[in-house]
Amino acid sequence: MLKEEKGAGIAPGSLAPQHFLPRLRGKFGRHYRYLGVVSSTQDVLREWAGAAPGAVVAAEQQTCGRGRLGRRWESPPGNLYFSVLLTTEVDSLLPLRAGVALREAACVGKLKWPNDLLAPDGRKLAGILIERCGERVLLGVGINVEVAPFPTAAALSEFREVHRAQLLADFLWALEEWLAEKPELVLTTWKEANATLGKPLRVRVGEKVVEGVGVDIGPRGELLLRTSDGVCAVHAGEIETVNPG
Ligand code: BTN
């Protein structure tokens, strides 16, 4: 642990600009805001006038962290919370591109469609929230580094030593690369890392629940589910594995 981090009451791998910026390899993250307690890094980024694509907001804690599908994202101190500004030039594979980048940076786990990072035992390590705001896309990532904040969550530090500033820099570099990658390679890499296909699944799309087996990912990143009525494409929703028996 660096001297400055001792006694500061924050997790190892200070995200302060002087520790984070020298670790960057690409363009993302060069415009950087590092804060203590915020409502949500998504909100801070949205309100950052003049933020350029690739700008990043990171915080130590969030009081109103948001998850996918209107859920809350528990954001105690010790973990990693950040948002990256992208332009709307991104394609429909963005959720999968971001998921592949997350796994590459974390070096642990498997992907649950569309982009949850799960520990080898299936507990949740990290999640990604993508929000559109006019011409801009806000990509928010929460990684449980030191603290598993709910019973089905895991902390990345259970599996490897983590330096948060390095993890953030590694993710941004991986994201930049995966955003430029050919769709075929994104799909193949996502499928190699997946924990979803071939399993009996229950999918909640709004009020509707559909059961079937995940058979493939379509060209636009949709989950293809074989149900008793044939194959159906799921573009958004929450999936859970159905335990046979
Ligand atoms: C999910 O799995 O439901 C997505 C979780 C995304 C959480 C991150 S933490 C940083 C950013 N700010 C938020 O309010 N949410 C995202």
PDB file of C-alpha atoms in Angstrom, residues 13 35 43 55-56 66 69 72-73 79 81 207 228:
ATOM      1  CA  GLY A  13      -5.011   1.398  -5.023  1.00  0.00           C
ATOM      2  CA  LEU A  35     -14.815  12.271  -5.883  1.00  0.00           C
ATOM      3  CA  ASP A  43     -25.424  11.751 -12.514  1.00  0.00           C
ATOM      4  CA  ALA A  55     -14.178  11.328 -19.751  1.00  0.00           C
ATOM      5  CA  VAL A  56     -14.407   9.351 -16.506  1.00  0.00           C
ATOM      6  CA  ARG A  66     -28.282   2.600  -9.843  1.00  0.00           C
ATOM      7  CA  LEU A  69     -33.738  -2.472 -14.645  1.00  0.00           C
ATOM      8  CA  ARG A  72     -30.357  -0.096  -6.577  1.00  0.00           C
ATOM      9  CA  TRP A  73     -26.587  -0.689  -6.650  1.00  0.00           C
ATOM     10  CA  ASN A  79     -15.269  -1.014  -4.120  1.00  0.00           C
ATOM     11  CA  TYR A  81     -17.623   2.876  -8.977  1.00  0.00           C
ATOM     12  CA  GLU A 207     -44.091  -8.290 -16.261  1.00  0.00           C
ATOM     13  CA  SER A 228     -41.650 -24.695 -26.064  1.00  0.00           C
TER      14      SER A 228
END
